Coordinates of C-alpha atoms and ligand atoms in Angstrom, one line a residue:
X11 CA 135.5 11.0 154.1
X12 CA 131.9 12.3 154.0
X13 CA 131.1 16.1 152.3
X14 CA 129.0 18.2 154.2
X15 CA 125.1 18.9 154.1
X16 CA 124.1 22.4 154.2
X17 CA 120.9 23.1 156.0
X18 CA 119.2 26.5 154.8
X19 CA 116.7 28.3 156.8
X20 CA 113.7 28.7 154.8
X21 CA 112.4 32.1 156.2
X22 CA 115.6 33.7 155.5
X23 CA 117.5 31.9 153.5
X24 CA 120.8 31.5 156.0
X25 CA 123.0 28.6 156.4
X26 CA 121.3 27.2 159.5
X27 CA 123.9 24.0 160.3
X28 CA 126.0 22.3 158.3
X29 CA 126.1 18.4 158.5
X30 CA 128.4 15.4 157.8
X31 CA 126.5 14.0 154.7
X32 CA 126.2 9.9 154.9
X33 CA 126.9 7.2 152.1
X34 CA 126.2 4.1 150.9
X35 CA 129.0 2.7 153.5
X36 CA 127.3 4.7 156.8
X37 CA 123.7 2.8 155.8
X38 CA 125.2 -0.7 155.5
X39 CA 126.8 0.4 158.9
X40 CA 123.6 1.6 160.6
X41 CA 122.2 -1.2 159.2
X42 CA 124.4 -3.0 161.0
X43 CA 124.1 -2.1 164.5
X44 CA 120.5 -2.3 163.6
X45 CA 120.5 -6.2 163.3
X46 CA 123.2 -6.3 166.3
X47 CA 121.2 -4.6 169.0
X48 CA 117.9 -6.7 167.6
X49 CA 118.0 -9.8 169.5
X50 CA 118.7 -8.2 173.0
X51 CA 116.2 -5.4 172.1
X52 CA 113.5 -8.6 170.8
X53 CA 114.1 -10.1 174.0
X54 CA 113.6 -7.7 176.4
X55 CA 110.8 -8.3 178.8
X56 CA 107.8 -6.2 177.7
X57 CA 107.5 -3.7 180.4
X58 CA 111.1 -3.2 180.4
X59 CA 110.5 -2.0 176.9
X60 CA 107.6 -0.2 177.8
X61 CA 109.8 1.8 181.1
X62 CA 112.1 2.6 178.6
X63 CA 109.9 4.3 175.8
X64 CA 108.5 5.4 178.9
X65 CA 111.5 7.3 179.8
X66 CA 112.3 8.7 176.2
X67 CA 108.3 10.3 176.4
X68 CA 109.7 11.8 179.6
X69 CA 113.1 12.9 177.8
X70 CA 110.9 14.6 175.1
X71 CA 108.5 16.0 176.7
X72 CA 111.9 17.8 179.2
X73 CA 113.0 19.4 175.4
X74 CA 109.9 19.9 173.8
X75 CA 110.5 23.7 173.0
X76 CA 114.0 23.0 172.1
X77 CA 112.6 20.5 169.4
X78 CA 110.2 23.1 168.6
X79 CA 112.6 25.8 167.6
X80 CA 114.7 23.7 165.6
X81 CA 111.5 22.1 163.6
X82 CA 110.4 26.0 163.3
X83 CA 113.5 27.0 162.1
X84 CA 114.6 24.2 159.5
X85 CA 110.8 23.5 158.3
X86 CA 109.9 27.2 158.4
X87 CA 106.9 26.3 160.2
X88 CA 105.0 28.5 162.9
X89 CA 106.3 27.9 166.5
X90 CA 103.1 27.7 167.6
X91 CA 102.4 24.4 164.8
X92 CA 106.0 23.3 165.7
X93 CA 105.1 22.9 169.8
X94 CA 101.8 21.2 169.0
X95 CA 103.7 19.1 166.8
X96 CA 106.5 18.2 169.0
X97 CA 103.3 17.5 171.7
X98 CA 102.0 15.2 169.4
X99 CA 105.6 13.5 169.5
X100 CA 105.5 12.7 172.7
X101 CA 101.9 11.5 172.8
X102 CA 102.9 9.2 170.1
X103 CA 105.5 7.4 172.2
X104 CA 103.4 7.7 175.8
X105 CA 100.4 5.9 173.5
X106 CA 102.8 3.6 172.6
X107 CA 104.8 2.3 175.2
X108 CA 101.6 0.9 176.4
X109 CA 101.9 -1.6 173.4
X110 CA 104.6 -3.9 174.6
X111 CA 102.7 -5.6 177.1
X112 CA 99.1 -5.3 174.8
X113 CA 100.7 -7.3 171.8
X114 CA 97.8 -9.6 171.9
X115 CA 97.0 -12.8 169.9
X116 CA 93.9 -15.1 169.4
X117 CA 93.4 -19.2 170.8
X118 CA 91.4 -20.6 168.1
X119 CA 89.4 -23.9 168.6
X120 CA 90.9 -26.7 166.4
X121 CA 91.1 -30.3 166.5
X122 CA 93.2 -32.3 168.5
X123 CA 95.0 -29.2 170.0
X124 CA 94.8 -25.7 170.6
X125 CA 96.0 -23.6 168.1
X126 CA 97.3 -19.6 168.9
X127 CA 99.0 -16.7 167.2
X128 CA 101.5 -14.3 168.5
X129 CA 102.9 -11.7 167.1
X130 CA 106.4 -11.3 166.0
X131 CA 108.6 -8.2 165.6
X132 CA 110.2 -8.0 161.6
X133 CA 113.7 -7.1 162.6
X134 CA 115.6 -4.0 161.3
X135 CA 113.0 -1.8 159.4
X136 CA 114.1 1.4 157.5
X137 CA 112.0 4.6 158.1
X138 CA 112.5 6.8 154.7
X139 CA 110.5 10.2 156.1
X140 CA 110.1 13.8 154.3
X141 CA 110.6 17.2 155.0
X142 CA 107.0 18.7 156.3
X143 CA 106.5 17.6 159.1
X144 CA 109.9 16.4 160.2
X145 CA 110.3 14.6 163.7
X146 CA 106.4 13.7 163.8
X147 CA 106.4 12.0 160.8
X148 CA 109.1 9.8 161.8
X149 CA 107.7 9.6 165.1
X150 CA 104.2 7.7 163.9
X151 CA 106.7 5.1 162.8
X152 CA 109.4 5.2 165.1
X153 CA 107.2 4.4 168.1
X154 CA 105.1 1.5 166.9
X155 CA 108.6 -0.1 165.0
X156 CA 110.4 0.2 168.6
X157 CA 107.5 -0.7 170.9
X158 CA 106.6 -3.8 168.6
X159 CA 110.7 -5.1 169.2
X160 CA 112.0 -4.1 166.0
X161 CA 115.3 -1.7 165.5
X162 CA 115.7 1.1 163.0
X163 CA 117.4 2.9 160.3
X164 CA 115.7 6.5 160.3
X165 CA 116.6 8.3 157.1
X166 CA 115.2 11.7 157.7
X167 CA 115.3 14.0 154.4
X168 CA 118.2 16.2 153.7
X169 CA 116.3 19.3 153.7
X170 CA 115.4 19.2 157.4
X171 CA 118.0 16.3 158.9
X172 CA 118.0 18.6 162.4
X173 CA 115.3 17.1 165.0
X174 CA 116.5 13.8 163.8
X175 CA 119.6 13.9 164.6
X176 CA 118.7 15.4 168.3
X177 CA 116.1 12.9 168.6
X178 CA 118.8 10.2 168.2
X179 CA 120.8 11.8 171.0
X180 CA 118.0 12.3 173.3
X181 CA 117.1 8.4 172.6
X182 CA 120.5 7.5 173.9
X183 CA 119.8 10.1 177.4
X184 CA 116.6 8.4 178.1
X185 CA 118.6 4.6 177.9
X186 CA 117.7 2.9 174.6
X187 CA 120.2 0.5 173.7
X188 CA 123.0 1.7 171.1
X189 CA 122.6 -0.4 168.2
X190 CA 118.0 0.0 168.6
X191 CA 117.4 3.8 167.0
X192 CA 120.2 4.5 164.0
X193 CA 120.0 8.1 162.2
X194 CA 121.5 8.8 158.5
X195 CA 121.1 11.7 156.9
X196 CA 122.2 11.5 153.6
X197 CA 120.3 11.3 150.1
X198 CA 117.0 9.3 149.2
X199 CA 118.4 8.4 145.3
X200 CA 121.7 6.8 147.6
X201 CA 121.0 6.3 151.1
X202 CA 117.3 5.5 150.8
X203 CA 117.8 3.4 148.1
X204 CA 120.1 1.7 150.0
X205 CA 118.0 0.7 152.5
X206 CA 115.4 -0.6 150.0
X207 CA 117.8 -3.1 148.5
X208 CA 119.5 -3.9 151.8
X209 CA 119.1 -7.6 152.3
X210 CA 118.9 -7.5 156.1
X211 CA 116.5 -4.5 156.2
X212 CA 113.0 -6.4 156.7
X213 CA 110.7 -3.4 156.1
X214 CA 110.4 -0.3 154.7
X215 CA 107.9 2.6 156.1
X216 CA 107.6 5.6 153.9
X217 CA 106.1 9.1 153.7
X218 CA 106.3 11.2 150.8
X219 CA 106.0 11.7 147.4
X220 CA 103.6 9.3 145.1
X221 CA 106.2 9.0 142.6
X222 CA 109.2 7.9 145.0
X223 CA 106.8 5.5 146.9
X224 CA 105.9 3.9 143.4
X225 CA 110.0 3.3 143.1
X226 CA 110.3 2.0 146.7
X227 CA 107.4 -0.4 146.2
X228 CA 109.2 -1.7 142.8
X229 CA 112.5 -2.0 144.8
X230 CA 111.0 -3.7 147.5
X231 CA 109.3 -6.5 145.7
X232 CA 112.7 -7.8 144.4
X233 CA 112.9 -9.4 148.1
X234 CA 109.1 -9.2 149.0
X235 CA 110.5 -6.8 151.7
X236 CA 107.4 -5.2 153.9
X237 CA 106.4 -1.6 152.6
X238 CA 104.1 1.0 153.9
X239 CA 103.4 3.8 152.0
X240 CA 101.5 7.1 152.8
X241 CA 101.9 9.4 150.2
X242 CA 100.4 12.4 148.6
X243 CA 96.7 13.7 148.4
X244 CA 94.4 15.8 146.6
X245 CA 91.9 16.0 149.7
X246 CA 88.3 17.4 149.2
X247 CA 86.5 19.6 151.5
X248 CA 82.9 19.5 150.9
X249 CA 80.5 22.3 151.9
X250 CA 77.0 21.8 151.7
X251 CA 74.5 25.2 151.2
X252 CA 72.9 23.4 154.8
X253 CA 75.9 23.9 156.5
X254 CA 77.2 26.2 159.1
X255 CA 78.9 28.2 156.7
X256 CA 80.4 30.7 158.9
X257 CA 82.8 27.8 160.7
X258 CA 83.4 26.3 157.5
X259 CA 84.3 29.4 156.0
X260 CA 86.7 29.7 159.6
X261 CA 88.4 26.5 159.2
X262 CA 88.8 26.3 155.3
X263 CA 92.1 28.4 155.8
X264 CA 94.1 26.5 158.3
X265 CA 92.8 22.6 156.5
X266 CA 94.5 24.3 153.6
X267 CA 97.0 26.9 154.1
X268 CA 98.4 25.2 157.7
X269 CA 101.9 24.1 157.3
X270 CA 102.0 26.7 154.1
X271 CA 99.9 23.7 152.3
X272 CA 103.0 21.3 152.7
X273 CA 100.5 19.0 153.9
X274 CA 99.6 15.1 152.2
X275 CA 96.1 15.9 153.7
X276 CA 95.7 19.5 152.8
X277 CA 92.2 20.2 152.1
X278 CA 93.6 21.9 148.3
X279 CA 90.1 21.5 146.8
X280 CA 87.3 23.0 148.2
X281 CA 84.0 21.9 147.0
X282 CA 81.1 23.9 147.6
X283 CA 77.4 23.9 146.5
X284 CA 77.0 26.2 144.0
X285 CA 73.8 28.4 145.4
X286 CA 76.1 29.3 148.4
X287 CA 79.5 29.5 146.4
X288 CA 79.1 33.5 146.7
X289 CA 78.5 33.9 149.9
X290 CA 81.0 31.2 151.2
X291 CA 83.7 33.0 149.3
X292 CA 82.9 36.4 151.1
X293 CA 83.1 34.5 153.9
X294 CA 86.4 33.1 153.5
X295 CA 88.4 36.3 151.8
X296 CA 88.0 38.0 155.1
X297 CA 89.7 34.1 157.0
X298 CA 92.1 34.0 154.2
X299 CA 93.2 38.3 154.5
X300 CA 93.0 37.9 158.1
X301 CA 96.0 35.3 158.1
X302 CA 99.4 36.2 159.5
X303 CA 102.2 34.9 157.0
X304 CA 105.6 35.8 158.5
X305 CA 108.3 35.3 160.9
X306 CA 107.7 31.2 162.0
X307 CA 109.5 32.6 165.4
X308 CA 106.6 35.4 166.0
X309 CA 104.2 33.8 168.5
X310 CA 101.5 34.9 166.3
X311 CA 102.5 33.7 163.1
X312 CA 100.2 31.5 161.7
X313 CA 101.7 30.7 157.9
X314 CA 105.6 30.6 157.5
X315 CA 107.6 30.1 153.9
X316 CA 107.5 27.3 151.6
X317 CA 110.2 24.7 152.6
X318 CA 113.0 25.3 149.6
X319 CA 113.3 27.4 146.3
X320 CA 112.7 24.4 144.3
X321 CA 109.4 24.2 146.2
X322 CA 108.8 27.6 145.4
X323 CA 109.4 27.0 141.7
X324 CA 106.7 24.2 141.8
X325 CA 104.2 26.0 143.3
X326 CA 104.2 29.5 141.3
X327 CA 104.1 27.1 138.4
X328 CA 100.0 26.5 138.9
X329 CA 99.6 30.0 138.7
X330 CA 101.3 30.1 135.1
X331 CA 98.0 27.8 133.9
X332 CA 95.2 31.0 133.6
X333 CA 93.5 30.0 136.3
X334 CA 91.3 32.8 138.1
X335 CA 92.1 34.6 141.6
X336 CA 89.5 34.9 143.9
X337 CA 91.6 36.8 146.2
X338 CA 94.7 35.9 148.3
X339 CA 96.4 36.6 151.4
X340 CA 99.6 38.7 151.9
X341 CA 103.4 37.4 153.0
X342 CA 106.5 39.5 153.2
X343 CA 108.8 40.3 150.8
X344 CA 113.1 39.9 151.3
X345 CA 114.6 36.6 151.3
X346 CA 112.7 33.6 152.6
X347 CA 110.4 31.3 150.4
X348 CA 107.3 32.6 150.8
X349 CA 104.4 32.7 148.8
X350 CA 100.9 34.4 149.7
X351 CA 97.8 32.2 150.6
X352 CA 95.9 32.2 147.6
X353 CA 92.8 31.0 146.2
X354 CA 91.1 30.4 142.6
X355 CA 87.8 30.0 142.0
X356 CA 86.1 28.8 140.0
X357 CA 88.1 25.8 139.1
X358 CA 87.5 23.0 136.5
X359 CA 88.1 19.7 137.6
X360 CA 90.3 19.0 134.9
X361 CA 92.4 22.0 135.6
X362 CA 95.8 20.7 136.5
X363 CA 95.5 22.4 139.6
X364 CA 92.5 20.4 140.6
X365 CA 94.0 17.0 139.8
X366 CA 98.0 17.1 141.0
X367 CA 99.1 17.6 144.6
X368 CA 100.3 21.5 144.6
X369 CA 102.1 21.1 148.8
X370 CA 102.0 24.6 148.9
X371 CA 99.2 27.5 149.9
X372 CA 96.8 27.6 146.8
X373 CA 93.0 26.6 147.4
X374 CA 91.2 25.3 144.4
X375 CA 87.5 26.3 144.6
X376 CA 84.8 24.1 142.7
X377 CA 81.3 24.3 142.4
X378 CA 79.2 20.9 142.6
X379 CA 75.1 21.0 142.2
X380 CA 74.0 18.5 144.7
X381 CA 74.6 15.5 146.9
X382 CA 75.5 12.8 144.0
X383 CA 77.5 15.7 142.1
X384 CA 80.0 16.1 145.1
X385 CA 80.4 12.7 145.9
X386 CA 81.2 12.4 141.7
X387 CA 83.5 15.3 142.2
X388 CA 85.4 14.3 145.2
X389 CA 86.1 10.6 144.2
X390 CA 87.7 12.5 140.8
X391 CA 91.4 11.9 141.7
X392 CA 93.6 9.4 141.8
X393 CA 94.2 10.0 145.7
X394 CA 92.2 9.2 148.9
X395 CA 93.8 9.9 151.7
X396 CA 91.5 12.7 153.4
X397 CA 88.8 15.0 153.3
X398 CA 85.8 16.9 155.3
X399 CA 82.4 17.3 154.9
X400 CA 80.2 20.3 156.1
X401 CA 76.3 19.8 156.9
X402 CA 73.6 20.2 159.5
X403 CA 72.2 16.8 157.9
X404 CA 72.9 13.8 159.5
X405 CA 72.3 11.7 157.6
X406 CA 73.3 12.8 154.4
X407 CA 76.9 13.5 156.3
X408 CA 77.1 9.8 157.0
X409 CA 76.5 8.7 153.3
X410 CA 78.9 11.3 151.7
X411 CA 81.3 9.7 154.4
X412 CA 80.9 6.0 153.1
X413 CA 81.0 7.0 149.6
X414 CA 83.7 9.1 149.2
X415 CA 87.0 7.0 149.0
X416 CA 89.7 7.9 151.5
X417 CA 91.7 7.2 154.5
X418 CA 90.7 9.7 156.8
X419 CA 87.3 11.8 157.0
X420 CA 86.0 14.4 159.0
X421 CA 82.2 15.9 159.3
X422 CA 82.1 19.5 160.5
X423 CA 85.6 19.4 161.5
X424 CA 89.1 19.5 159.3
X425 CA 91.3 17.1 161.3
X426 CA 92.7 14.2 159.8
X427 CA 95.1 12.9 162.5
X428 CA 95.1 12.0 166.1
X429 CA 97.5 9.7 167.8
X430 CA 95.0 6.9 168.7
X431 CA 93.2 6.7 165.4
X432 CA 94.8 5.0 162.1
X433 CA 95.6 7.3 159.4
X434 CA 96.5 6.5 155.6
X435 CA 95.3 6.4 152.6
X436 CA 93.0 4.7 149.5
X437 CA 94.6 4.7 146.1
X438 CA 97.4 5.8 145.3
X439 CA 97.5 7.8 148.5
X440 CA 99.2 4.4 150.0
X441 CA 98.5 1.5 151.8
X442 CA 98.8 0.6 155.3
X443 CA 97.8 2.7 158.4
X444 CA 99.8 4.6 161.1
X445 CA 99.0 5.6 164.5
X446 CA 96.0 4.3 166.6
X447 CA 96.0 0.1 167.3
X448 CA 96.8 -0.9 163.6
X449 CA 100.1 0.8 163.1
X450 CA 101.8 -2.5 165.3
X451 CA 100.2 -4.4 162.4
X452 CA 102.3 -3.0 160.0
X453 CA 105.6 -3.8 162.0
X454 CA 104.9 -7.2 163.1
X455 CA 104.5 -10.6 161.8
X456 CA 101.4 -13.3 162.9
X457 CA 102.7 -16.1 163.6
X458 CA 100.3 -19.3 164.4
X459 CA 101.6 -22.6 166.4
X460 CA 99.6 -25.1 167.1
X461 CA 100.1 -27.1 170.3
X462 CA 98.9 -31.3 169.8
X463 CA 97.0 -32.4 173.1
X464 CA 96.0 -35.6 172.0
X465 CA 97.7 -38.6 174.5
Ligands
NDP204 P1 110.2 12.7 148.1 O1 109.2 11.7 148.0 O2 111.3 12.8 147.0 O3 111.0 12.6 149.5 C1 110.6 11.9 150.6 C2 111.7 11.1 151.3 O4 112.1 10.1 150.4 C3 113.0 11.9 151.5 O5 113.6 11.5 152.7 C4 113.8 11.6 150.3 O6 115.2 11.8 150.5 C5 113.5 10.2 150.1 N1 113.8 9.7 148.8 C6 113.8 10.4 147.6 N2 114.1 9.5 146.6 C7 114.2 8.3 147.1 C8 114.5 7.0 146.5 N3 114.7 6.9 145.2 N4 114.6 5.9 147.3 C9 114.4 6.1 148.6 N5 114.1 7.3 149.2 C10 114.0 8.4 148.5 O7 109.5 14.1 148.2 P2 110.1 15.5 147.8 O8 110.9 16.0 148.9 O9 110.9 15.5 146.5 O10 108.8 16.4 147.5 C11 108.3 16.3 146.2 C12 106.8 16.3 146.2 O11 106.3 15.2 146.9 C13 106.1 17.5 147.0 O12 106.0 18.6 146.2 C14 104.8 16.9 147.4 O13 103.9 17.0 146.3 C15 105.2 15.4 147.6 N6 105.4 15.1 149.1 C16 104.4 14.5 149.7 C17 104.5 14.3 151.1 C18 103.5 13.7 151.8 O14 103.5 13.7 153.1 N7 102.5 13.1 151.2 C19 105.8 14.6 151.8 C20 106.8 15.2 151.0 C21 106.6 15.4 149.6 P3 116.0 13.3 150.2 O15 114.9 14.3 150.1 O16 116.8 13.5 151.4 O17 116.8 13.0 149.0

């Protein structure tokens, strides 16, 4: 018999569900069905496929606030970030159902034949996804793994099992095959693990922490099982003095604070040249005082808590260091995780707060000098999976964009993510992209045959 999961609200600390909790035995079962439904699922024509992840875009998009308050409520995220995020959901399977039937391969001229490839899906593949942005995460590997003709294990993590589990259901409303789309909610050290060693799991696609995607890359080699990993950041955002420092200062808040800072691509340090760092920071105390932490549920909310009190406990710990408040932002007091918006200036760059991945709303402000300084500054981490870059010069936008090393950039702009564009990291912020054309890499197989004309 399985124990029970208890799923806390973060903003208030409340039991918010209670769920069976799976083992060992319910993976190797999902696994299971998994490799059952794969042939029949495999086979299906393509634009059947496509109808039905079609039809489950359709399903979504019918309960899209209904996902919304349940992400809001067991991520502690603002309603407002949880409907845009459950949007981006159903984007992600609309821009995939077109895949099916746009699985294309090459004809290559060779002697004595013609020679193609196709591609081919993997088989069962196990998504292992974290806790910050739930049913999106899983969705940028969910849609690409089904649309390509593979079946899944989702392990969603325990902290925030609840749009999972209502995805699955709403999967079987909109007609995919039992046996395709397989939920378990039960621990990563035992249940993720699980699906790492499993011999007839054929890839593994993970979001989360550097540390546990080091471990699932070290289990996974034992069988030369498939990984892709996108995994933590330390993500620069580099203000020039030319730039419009008004909308930088405007945007610096949400590229680091959004989500409460429980973001891989949180922009945590903010560079900034240092004849301009004064005014900049004026500039951004009245953003970061002007931010509403509270209540996810209030339509206005912009900021809810921080996801657990373990999280909690590792983010107040960067404050124990000495570093120096600039100034922060406010957030309620009572039960609930929260901790105010806060940021330090100036930084070193070997403060510990400047090299590790806080997830959690502290801004780490550091001077740089000029151009070759802040491309020195931002290439100081082991990470690379995002970044920006403020200036009303072209050209020197374009050449801090080839030289710093990461995934995902953006000039004048903080976003890192959009459904048609890959995303992922350099590093050890992962390898292997999500969304846009290359995610159906990832969860397919090239195959070449080669076709003898020769009488
Ligand atoms: P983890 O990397 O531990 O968790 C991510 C997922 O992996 C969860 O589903 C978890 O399961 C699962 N998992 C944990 N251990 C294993 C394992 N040995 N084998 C297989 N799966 C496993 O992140 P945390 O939740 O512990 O967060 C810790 C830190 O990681 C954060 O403070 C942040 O710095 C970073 N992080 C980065 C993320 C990103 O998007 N880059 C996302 C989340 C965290 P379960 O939790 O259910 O046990």
């Amino acid at each position: 018999m399985s124990d029970l999961l208890t799923v806390i609200e973060p903003a208030t600390e409340a039991v918010l569900a209670e769920v069976p909790r799976a083992g060992i035995e319910d993976v190797d079962r999902a696994v299971a069905s998994a490799r059952a439904a794969f042939p029949a699922w495999r086979a299906l024509a393509p634009g059947e496929r496509a109808r039905l992840l079609h039809t489950l875009a359709d399903t979504l998009a019918a309960h899209v606030e209904e996902l919304a308050l349940l992400e809001a409520r067991n991520a502690g995220k603002a309603i407002s970030d949880a409907r845009g995020e459950m949007g981006m959901v159903v984007d992600t399977f609309r821009y995939y159902a077109g895949a099916p039937e746009r699985l294309l391969g090459d004809t290559i001229p060779v002697a004595g034949g013609q020679a193609f490839t196709v591609r081919e899906a993997l088989g069962v593949v196990g998504l292992i996804v974290p806790w910050n942005f739930p049913l999106t995460i899983a969705a940028w590997k969910l849609a690409p793994a089904l649309a390509a003709g593979n079946t899944v294990v989702l392990k969603p993590a325990e902290l925030t099992p609840l749009t999972a589990l209502r995805f699955a259901e709403l999967a079987k409303l909109a007609g995919i095959p039992d046996g395709v789309m397989n939920v378990v909610v039960g621990p990563g050290r035992t249940c993720g693990q699980r699906l790492v060693e499993h011999p007839d799991v054929q890839k593994i696609a993970f979001t989360g922490s550097t540390e546990v995607g080091a471990s699932i890359a070290a289990g996974a080699a034992a069988s030369i099982k498939r990984v892709t990993l996108e995994l933590g950041g330390k993500s620069a955002n580099v203000i020039f003095a030319d730039a419009d420092l008004e909308a930088a200062a405007a945007a610096a808040p949400s590229a680091v604070f959004g989500n409460a800072g429980q973001d891989c691509c949180a922009r945590s340090r903010i560079l900034v040249q240092e004849n301009v760092l004064d005014h900049f920071l004026e500039l951004l105390e009245v953003e970061v005082k002007a931010l509403r932490v509270g209540d996810p549920l209030k339509e206005d909310t912009q900021m809810g808590p921080l996801i657990s009190a373990a999280q909690l406990r590792t983010v107040s710990s960067f404050m124990d260091d000495g570093a120096s408040v600039a100034f922060r932002g406010s957030a309620p007091d009572g039960p609930g995780y929260w901790f105010a918006p806060t940021v330090l200036s100036p930084v070193a760059p070997s403060d510990r707060v400047a090299r590790e991945e806080v997830f959690g709303p502290i801004a780490a402000v550091i001077p740089f000098r000029d151009e070759a300084h802040a491309v020195e500054l931002a290439n100081d981490t082991v990470y690379g999976l995002s970044g920006s870059i403020w200036t009303r010069d072209g050209a020197r936008a374009l050449r801090v964009a080839r030289a710093i090393d990461t995934g995902v950039l953006s000039i004048n702009a903080n976003t890192s993510v959009r459904v048609s564009t890959p995303f992922g990291g350099f590093k050890q912020s992962g390898y292997g992209r999500e969304l846009g054309p290359h995610a159906l890499e990832a969860y397919t197989e090239l195959k070449t045959i080669y076709y003898a004309t020769e009488a």
